[in-house]
Coordinates of C-alpha atoms and ligand atoms in Angstrom, one line a residue:
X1 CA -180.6 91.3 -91.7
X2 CA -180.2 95.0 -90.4
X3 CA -177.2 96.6 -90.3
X4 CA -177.8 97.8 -87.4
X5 CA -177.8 93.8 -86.2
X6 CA -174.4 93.2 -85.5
X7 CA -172.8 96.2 -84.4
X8 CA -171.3 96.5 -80.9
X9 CA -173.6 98.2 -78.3
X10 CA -172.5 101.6 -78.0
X11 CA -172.5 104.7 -75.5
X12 CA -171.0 107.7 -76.9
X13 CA -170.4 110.1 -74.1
X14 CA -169.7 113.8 -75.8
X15 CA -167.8 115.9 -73.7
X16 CA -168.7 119.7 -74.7
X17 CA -171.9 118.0 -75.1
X18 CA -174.1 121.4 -75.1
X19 CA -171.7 122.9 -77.9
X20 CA -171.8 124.1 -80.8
X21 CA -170.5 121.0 -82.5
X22 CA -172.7 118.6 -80.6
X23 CA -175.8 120.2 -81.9
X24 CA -174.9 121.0 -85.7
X25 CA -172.6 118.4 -86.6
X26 CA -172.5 115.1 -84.3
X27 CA -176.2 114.3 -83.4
X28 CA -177.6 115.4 -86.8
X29 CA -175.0 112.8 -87.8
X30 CA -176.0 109.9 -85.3
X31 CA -179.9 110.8 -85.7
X32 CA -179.1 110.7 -89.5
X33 CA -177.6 107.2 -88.7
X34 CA -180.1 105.7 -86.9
X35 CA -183.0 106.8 -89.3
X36 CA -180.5 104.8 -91.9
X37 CA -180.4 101.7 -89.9
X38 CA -176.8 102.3 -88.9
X39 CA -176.6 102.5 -85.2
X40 CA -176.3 99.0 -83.2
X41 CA -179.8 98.3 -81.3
X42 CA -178.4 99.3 -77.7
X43 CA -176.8 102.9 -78.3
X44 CA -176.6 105.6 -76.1
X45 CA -175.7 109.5 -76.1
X46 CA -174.3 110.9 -72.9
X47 CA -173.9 114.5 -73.3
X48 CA -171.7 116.0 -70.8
X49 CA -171.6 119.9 -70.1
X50 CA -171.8 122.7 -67.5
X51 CA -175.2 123.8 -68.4
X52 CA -177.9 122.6 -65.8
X53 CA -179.5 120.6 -68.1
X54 CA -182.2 117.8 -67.1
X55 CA -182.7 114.8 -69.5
X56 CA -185.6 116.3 -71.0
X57 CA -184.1 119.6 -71.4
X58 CA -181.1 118.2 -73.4
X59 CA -183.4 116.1 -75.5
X60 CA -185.8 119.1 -76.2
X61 CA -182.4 121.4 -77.1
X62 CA -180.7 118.3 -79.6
X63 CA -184.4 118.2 -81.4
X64 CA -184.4 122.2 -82.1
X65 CA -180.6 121.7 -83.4
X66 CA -181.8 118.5 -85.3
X67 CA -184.8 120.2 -87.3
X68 CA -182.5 122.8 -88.1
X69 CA -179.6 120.9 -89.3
X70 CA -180.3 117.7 -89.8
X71 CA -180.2 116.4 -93.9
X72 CA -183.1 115.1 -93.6
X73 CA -184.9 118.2 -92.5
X74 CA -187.4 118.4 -89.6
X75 CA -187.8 115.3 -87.0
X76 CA -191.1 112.8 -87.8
X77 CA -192.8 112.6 -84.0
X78 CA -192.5 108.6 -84.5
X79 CA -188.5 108.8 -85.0
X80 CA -187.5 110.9 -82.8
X81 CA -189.6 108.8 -79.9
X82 CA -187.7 106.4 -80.3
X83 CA -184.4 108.0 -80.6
X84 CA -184.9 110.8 -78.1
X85 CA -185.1 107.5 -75.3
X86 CA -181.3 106.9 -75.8
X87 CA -180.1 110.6 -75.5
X88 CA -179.0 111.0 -71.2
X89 CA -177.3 114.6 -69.9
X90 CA -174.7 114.6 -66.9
X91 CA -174.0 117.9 -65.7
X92 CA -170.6 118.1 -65.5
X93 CA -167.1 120.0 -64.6
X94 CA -164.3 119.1 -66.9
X95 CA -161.9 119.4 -63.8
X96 CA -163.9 118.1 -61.0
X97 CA -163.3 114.4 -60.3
X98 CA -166.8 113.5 -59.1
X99 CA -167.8 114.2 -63.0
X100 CA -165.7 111.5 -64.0
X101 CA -167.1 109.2 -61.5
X102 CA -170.7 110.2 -62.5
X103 CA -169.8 109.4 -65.6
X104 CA -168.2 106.0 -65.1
X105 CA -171.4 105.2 -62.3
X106 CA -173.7 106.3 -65.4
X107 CA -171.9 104.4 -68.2
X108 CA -172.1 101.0 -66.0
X109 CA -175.4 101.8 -65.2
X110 CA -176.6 101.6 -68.7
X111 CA -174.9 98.7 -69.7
X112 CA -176.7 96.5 -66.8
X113 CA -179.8 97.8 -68.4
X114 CA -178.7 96.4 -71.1
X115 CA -177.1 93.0 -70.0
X116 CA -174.0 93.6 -72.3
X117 CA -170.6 95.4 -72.3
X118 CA -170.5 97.8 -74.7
X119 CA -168.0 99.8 -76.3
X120 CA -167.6 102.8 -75.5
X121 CA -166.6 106.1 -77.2
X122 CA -165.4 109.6 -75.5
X123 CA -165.6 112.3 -78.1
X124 CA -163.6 115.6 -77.2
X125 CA -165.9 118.2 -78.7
X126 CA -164.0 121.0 -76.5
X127 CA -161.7 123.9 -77.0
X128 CA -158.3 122.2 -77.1
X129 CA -156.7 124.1 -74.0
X130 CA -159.1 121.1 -72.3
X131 CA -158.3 118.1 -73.9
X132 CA -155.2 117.4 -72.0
X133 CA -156.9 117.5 -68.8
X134 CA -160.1 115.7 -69.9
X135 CA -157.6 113.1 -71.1
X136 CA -155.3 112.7 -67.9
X137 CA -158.7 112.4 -66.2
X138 CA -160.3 109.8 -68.1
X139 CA -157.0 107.9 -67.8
X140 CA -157.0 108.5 -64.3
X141 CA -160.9 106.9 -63.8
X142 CA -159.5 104.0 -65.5
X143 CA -162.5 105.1 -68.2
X144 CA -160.1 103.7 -71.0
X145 CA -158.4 100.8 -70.0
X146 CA -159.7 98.2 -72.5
X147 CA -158.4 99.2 -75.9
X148 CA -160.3 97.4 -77.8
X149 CA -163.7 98.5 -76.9
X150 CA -162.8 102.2 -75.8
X151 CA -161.6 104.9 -77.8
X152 CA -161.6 108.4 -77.9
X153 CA -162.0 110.7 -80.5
X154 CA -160.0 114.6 -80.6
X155 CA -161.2 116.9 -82.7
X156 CA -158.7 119.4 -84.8
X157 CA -156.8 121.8 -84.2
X158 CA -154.4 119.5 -83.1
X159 CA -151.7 121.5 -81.8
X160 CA -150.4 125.0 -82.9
X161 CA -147.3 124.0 -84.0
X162 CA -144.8 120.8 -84.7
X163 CA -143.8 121.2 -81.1
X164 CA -147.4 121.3 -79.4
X165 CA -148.4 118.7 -81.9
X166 CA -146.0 116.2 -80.5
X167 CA -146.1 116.6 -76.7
X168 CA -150.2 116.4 -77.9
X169 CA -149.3 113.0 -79.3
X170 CA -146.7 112.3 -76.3
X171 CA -149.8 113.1 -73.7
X172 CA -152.1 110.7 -75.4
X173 CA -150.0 107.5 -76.0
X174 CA -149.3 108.0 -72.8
X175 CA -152.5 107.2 -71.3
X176 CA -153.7 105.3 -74.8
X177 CA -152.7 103.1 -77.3
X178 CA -152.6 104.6 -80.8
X179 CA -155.1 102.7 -81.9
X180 CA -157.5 104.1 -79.5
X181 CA -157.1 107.7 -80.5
X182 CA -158.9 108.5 -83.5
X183 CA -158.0 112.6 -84.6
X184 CA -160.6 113.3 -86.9
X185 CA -160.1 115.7 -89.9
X186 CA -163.7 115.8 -91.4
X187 CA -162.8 116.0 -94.9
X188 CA -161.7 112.6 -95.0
X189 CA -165.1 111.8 -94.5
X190 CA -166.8 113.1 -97.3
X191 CA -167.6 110.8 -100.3
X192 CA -165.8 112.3 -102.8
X193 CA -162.7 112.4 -100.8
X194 CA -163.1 109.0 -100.4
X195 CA -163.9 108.2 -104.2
X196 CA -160.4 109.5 -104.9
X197 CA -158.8 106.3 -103.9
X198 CA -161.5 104.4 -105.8
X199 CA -161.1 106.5 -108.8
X200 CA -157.7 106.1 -108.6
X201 CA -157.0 102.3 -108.0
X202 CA -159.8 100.7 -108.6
X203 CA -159.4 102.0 -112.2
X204 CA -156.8 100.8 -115.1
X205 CA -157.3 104.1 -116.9
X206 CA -155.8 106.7 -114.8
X207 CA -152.5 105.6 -113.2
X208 CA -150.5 104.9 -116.3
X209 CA -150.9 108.4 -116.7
X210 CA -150.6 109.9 -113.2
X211 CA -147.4 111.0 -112.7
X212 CA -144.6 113.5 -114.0
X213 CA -144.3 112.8 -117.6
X214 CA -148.4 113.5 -118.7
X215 CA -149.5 115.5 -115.8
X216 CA -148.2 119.4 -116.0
X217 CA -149.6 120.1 -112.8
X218 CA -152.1 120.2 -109.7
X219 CA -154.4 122.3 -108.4
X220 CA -156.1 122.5 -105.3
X221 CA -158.6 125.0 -104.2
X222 CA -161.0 125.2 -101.0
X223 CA -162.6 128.9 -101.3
X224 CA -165.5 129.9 -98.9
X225 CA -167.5 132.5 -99.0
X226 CA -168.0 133.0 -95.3
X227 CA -166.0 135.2 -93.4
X228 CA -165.0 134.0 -89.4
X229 CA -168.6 134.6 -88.1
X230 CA -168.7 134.0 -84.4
X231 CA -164.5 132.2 -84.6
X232 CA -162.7 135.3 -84.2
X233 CA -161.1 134.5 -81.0
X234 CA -160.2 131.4 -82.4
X235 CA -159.1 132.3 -86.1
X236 CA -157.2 135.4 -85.2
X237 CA -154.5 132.8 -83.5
X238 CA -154.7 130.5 -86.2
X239 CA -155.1 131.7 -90.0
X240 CA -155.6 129.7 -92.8
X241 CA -152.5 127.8 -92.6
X242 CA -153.1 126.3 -89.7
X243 CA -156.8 126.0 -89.9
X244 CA -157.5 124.8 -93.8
X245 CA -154.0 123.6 -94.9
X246 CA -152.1 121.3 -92.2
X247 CA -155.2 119.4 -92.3
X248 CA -157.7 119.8 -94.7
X249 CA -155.8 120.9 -98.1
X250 CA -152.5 118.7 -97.2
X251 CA -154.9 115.8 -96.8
X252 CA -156.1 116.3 -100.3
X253 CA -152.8 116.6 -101.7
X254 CA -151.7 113.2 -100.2
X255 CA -155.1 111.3 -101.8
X256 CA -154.2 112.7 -105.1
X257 CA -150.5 112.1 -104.9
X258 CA -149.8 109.3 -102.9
X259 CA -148.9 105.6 -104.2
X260 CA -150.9 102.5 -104.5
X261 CA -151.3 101.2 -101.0
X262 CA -151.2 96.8 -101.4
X263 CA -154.2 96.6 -98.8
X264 CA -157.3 98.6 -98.1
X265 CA -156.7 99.0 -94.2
X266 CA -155.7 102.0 -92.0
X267 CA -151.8 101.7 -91.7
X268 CA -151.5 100.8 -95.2
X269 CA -153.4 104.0 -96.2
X270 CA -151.8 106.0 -93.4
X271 CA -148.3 104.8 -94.6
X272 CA -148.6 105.9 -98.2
X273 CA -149.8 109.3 -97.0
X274 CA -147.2 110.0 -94.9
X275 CA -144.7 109.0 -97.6
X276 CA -146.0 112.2 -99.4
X277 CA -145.9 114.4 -96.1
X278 CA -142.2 113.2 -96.1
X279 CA -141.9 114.2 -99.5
X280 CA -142.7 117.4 -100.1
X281 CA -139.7 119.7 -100.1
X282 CA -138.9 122.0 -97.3
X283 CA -138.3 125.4 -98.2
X284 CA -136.2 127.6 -96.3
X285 CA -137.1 131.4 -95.0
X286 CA -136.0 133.5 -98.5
X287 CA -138.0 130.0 -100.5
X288 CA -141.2 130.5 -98.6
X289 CA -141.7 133.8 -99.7
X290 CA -140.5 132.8 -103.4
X291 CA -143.4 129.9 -103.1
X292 CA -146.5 131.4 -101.2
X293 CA -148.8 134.2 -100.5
X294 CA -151.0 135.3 -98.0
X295 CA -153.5 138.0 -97.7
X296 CA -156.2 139.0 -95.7
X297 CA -159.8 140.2 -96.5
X298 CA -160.9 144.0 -96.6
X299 CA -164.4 144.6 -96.9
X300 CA -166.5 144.3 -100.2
X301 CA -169.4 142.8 -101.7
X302 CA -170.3 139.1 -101.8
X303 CA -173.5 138.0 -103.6
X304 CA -174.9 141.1 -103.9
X305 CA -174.2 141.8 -99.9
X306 CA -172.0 143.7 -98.2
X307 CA -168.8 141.9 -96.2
X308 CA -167.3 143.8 -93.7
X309 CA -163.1 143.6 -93.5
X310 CA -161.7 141.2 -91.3
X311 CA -160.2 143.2 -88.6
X312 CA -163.7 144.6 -88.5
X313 CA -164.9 141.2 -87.5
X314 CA -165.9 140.3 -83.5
X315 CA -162.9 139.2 -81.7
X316 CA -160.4 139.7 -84.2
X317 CA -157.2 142.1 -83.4
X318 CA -158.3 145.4 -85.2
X319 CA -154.6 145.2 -86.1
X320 CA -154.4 141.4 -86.7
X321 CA -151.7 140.2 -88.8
X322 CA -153.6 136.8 -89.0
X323 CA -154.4 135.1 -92.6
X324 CA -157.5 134.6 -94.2
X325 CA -155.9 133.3 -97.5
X326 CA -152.9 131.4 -98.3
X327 CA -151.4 130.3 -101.9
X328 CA -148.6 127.8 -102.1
X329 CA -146.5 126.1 -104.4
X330 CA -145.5 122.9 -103.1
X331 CA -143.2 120.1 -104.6
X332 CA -143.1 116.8 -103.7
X333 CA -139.6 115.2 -104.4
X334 CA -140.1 111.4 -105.3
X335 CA -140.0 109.6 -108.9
X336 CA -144.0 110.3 -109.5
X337 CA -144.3 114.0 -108.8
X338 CA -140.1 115.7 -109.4
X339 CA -141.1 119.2 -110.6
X340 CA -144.5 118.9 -111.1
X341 CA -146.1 122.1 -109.1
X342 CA -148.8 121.1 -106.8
X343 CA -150.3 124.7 -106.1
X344 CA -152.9 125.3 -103.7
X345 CA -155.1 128.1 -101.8
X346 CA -157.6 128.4 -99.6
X347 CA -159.4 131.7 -98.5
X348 CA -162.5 132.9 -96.4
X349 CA -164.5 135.5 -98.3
X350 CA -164.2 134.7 -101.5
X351 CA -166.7 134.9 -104.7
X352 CA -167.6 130.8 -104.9
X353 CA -167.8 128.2 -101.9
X354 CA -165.9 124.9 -103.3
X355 CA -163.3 122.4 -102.7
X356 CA -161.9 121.6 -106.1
X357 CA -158.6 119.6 -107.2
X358 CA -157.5 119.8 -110.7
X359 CA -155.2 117.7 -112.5
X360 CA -153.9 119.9 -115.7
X361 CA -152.4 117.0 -118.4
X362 CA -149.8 117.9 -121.0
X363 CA -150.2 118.5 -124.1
X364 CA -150.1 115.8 -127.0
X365 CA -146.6 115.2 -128.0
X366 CA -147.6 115.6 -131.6
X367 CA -149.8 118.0 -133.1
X368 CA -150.9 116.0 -136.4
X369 CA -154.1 118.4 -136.9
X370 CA -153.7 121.5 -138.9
X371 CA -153.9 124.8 -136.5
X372 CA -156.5 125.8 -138.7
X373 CA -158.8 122.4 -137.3
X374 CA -158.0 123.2 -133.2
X375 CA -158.5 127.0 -132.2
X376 CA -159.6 125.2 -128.8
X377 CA -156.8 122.5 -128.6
X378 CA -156.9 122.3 -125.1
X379 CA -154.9 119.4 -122.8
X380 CA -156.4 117.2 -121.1
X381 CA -158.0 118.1 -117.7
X382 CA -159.5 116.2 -114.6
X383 CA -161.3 118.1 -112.2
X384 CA -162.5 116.4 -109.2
X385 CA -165.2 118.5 -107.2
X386 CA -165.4 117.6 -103.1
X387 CA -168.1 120.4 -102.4
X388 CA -170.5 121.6 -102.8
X389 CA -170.8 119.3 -106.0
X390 CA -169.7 116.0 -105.8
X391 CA -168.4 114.5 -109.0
X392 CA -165.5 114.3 -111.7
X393 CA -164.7 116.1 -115.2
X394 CA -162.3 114.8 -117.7
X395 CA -162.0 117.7 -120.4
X396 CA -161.0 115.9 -124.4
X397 CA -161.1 116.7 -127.2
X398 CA -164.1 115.9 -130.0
X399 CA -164.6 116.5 -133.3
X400 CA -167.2 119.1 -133.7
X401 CA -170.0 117.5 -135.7
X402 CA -170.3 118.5 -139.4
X403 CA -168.7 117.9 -142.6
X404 CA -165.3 119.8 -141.7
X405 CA -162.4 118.5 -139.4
X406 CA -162.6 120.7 -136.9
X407 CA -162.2 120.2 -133.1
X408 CA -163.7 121.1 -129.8
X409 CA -163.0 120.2 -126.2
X410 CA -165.9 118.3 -124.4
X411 CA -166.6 116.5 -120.7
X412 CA -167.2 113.7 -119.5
X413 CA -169.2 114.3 -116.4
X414 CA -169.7 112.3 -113.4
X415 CA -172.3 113.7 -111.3
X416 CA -172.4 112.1 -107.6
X417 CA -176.0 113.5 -106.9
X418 CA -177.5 112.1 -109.4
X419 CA -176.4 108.8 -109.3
X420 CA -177.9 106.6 -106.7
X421 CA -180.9 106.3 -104.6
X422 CA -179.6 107.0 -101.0
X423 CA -178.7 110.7 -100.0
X424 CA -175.0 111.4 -99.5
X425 CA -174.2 111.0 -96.2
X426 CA -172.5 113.7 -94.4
X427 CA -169.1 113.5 -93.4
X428 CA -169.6 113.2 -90.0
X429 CA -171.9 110.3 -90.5
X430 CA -169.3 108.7 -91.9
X431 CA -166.8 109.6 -89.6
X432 CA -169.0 108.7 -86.5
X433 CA -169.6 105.4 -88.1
X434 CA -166.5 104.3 -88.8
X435 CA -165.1 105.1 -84.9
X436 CA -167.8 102.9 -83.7
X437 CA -167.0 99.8 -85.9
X438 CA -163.5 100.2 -85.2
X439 CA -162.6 101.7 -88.4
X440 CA -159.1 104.0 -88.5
X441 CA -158.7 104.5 -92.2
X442 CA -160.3 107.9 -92.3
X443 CA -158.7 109.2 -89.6
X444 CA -155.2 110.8 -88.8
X445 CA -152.2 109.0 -87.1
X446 CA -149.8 110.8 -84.7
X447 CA -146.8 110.6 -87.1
X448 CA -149.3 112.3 -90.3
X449 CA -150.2 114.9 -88.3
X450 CA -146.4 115.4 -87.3
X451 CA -145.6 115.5 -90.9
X452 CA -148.6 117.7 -91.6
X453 CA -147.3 120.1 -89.5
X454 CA -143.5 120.0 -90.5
X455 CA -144.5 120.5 -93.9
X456 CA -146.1 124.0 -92.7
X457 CA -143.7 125.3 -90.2
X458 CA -141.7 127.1 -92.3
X459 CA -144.4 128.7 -93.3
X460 CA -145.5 129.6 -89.9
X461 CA -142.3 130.9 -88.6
X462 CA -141.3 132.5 -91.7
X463 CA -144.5 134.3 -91.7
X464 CA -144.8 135.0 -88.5
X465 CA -141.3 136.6 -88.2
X466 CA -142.0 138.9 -91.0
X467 CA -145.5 140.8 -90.3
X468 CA -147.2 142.1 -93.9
X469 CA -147.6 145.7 -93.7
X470 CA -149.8 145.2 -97.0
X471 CA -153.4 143.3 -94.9
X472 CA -155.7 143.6 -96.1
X473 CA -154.7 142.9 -99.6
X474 CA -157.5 141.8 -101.2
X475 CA -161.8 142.7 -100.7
X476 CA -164.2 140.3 -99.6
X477 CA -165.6 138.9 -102.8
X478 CA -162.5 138.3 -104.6
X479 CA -160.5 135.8 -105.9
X480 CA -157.7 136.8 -103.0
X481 CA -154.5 139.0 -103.6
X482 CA -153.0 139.8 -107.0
X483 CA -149.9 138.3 -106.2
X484 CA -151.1 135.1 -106.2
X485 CA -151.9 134.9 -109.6
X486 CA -148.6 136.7 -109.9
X487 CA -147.4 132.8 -108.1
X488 CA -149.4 130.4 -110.4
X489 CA -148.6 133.1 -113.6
X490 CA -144.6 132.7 -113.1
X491 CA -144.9 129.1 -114.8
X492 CA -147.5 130.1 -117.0
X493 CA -150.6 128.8 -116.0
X494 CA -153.2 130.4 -114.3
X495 CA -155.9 129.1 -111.4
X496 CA -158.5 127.5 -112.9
X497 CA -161.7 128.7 -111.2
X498 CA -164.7 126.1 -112.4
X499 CA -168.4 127.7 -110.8
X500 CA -169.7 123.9 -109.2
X501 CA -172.8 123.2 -111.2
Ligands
BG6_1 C1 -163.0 123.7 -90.7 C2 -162.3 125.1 -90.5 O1 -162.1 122.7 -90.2 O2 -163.3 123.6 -92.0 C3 -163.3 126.2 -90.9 O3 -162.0 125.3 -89.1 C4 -163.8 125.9 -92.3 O4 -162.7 127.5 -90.8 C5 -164.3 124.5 -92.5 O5 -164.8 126.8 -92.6 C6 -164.5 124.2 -94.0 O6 -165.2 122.9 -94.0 P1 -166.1 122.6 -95.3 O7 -166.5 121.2 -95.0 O8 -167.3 123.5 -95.1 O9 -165.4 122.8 -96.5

């Protein structure tokens, strides 16, 4: 049997449809799952925008998009015939009624085509000033009213702050149930992300040992080297705390920290996720400072190019006090994790593209081998590598061969790429999947996000009440501001910065 066999009939209707989004991430993604078998036989795009678009038009525009980001590189004639069929445009205003009626007249029209009822999907790949009206709207049409067959999905930021968060949340389960709103954070959808709970509990090696009393501390890094390319109307108001660690970095932090859930299933996963949220200590205006550092890029070299500063960038204040890197030291305050520092930092412009977490062991209790033996004694390290490389280190110790005792640290090395036949799926292949089986594991619940966000207000208001007169504080193709070394330094350690392989 296919796989494709028994799943629902779809129709996916993408509001922001001509976007930027639509054409890199989301059809890639679907075209990437139909080539693998994964789409149910009667699917459907609707893309819905304000360009004048005719069917044709659209199609022609997705293929261009597709050959040039697609993993599978250019579109084969014979595929994309058959796929190009299920891709229809509306034209469409976001505020105009009629749209929504179009829309509904369309979606029933292609389901008595089809002879079925199929489930349907709304994807919000808009600006999030629109959501709230393209959400009272489809609630309105009655374009949601079954929950079990019609979801939507809302892509991040969601909200600015705690207080925009909830009334977010408050809007939508208003006019949905919960589990109809699927928030997507797309790190949750990449594999290695996803192996972390696997590695973790599907093992009998690592638990024993994952907690206070072996692990010294955690690391987690997600450096880019890009600057804010065409996003600086949108970056200048959020900053790296808001755009990398609510979501993204925090996320991380709960797969490596949370407990064992008792069932694989969404509340279950959710649950022990937000116990960590809940955890992790709040800090108060004088702490923040103690406990983090931001900075922002000046210009420099990266790769042998030349990166202009920040404030240089398009739409960005020339005088913006926005945040292109941010170092923390969090704590989480529960049995597993009291006083182990979980430090993290993320930054645009900086010398290496990767999202890395690394779990720094303790020393042996015991040293029973003579200093002389062990100039490299080293602890214990796991590094788990999201991206660009997929895959897991565990750094031990090995006697280096010969007729002497002497010792040496050496890897295991699991390597992702290399490792099975089919291509790593994308995260939003994933993602995409999983909303149209029905699937809420990988995605956010209103009361995470809420936690994501409380965890980082102080942050936010502490920051924003104190403007740095010291931006930009580090140049484009560095490892960020001195200071936070300074951070990671004041307990001895230092950030571990492993070049993915
Ligand atoms: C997005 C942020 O959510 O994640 C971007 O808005 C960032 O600023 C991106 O570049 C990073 O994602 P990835 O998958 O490339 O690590």
């Amino acid at each position: 049997m296919r796989n494709s066999d028994n799943m629902t009939p779809t129709i996916i209707s993408i509001f922001g449809g001509s976007g930027d989004l639509t054409i890199r991430k989301l059809v890639p993604a679907l075209y990437n799952l139909y080539l693998g078998d994964q789409l149910p036989e009667h699917f459907a795009i609707l893309g819905l925008g304000r360009t004048e678009y005719s069917d044709e038009e659209f199609q022609d525009y997705l293929r261009k998009g597709l050959d040039e980001f697609s993993r599978n590189g250019k579109t084969k004639e014979e595929d994309w015939k058959s796929f190009q069929d299920k891709i229809h445009y509306l034209v469409s205003d976001i505020y105009d009624d009629k749209s929504y009626e179009d829309l509904s007249g369309k979606i029933q029209a292609i389901e008595k085509d089809w002879g079925v009822e199929a489930n349907h999907v709304f994807y919000f790949a808009i600006a999030p000033h629109f959501v709230e009206t393209v959400a009272t709207k489809l609630g309105s049409h009655k374009l949601c009213s079954e929950k079990d067959r019609m979801r939507i999905v809302v892509e991040k930021p969601f909200g600015n702050n705690l207080e925009s968060a909830k009334e977010l949340n408050k809007l939508l389960t208003n006019i949905f149930e919960e589990e109809q709103i699927y928030r997507i954070d797309h790190y949750l959808g990449k594999e290695a992300v996803q192996n972390m709970l696997v590695f973790r509990f599907a093992n009998i090696l690592f638990e024993p040992v994952w907690n206070r009393n072996f692990i010294e501390h955690v690391q987690i890094t997600g450096s880019e080297t890009v600057g804010v390319e065409d996003r600086g109307g949108y970056y200048d108001k959020s900053g790296a705390l808001k755009d990398m660690i609510q979501n993204h970095v925090l996320q991380l932090l709960c797969f490596t920290a949370m407990e064992a859930p008792v069932h694989f299933n969404a509340d279950e996963i959710r649950n022990r996720k937000v116990d960590v949220l809940r955890a992790i200590r709040t800090y108060s205006g004088k702490e923040v400072f103690e406990n983090s550092v931001r900075g922002q890029y000046g210009k420099g070299w990266i790769k042998g190019e030349k990166a202009i500063s920040y404030r240089s960038e398009t739409k960005v204040d020339p005088k913006s006090n926005t945040e292109t890197f941010a170092a923390i030291r969090f704590f989480i305050d529960n049995w597993r994790w009291q006083n182990v520092p979980f430090y993290v930092r993320t930054g645009k412009r900086m010398p290496e593209k990767m999202s890395v977490i690394t779990i720094q062991f303790r020393s042996v209790p015991h040293q029973m081998f003579p200093s002389e033996t062990s100039e490299h004694m080293v602890p214990n390290r796991i590094v788990i590598s999201i991206s660009p490389s997929t895959g897991i280190k565990i750094r031990f110790q090995a006697k280096k061969m010969g007729l002497d005792m002497n010792l040496k640290p050496a890897e295991f090395t699991f390597d992702y790429s290399g490792l099975y036949d089919n291509e790593q799926p994308e995260a939003y292949e994933n993602l995409l999947h999983d909303v149209m089986t029905g699937d809420a594991t990988l995605f956010m619940r209103s009361d995470e996000v809420e936690e994501a966000w409380r965890v980082v207000m102080p942050f936010v208001s502490a920051w924003e009440k104190h403007q740095t007169s010291s931006f930009p504080n580090y140049a484009a193709g560095s490892w960020g501001p001195e200071e936070a070394e300074a951070l990671i330094a004041e307990d001895g350690f230092h950030w571990i910065t492993l070049t993915p392989e």
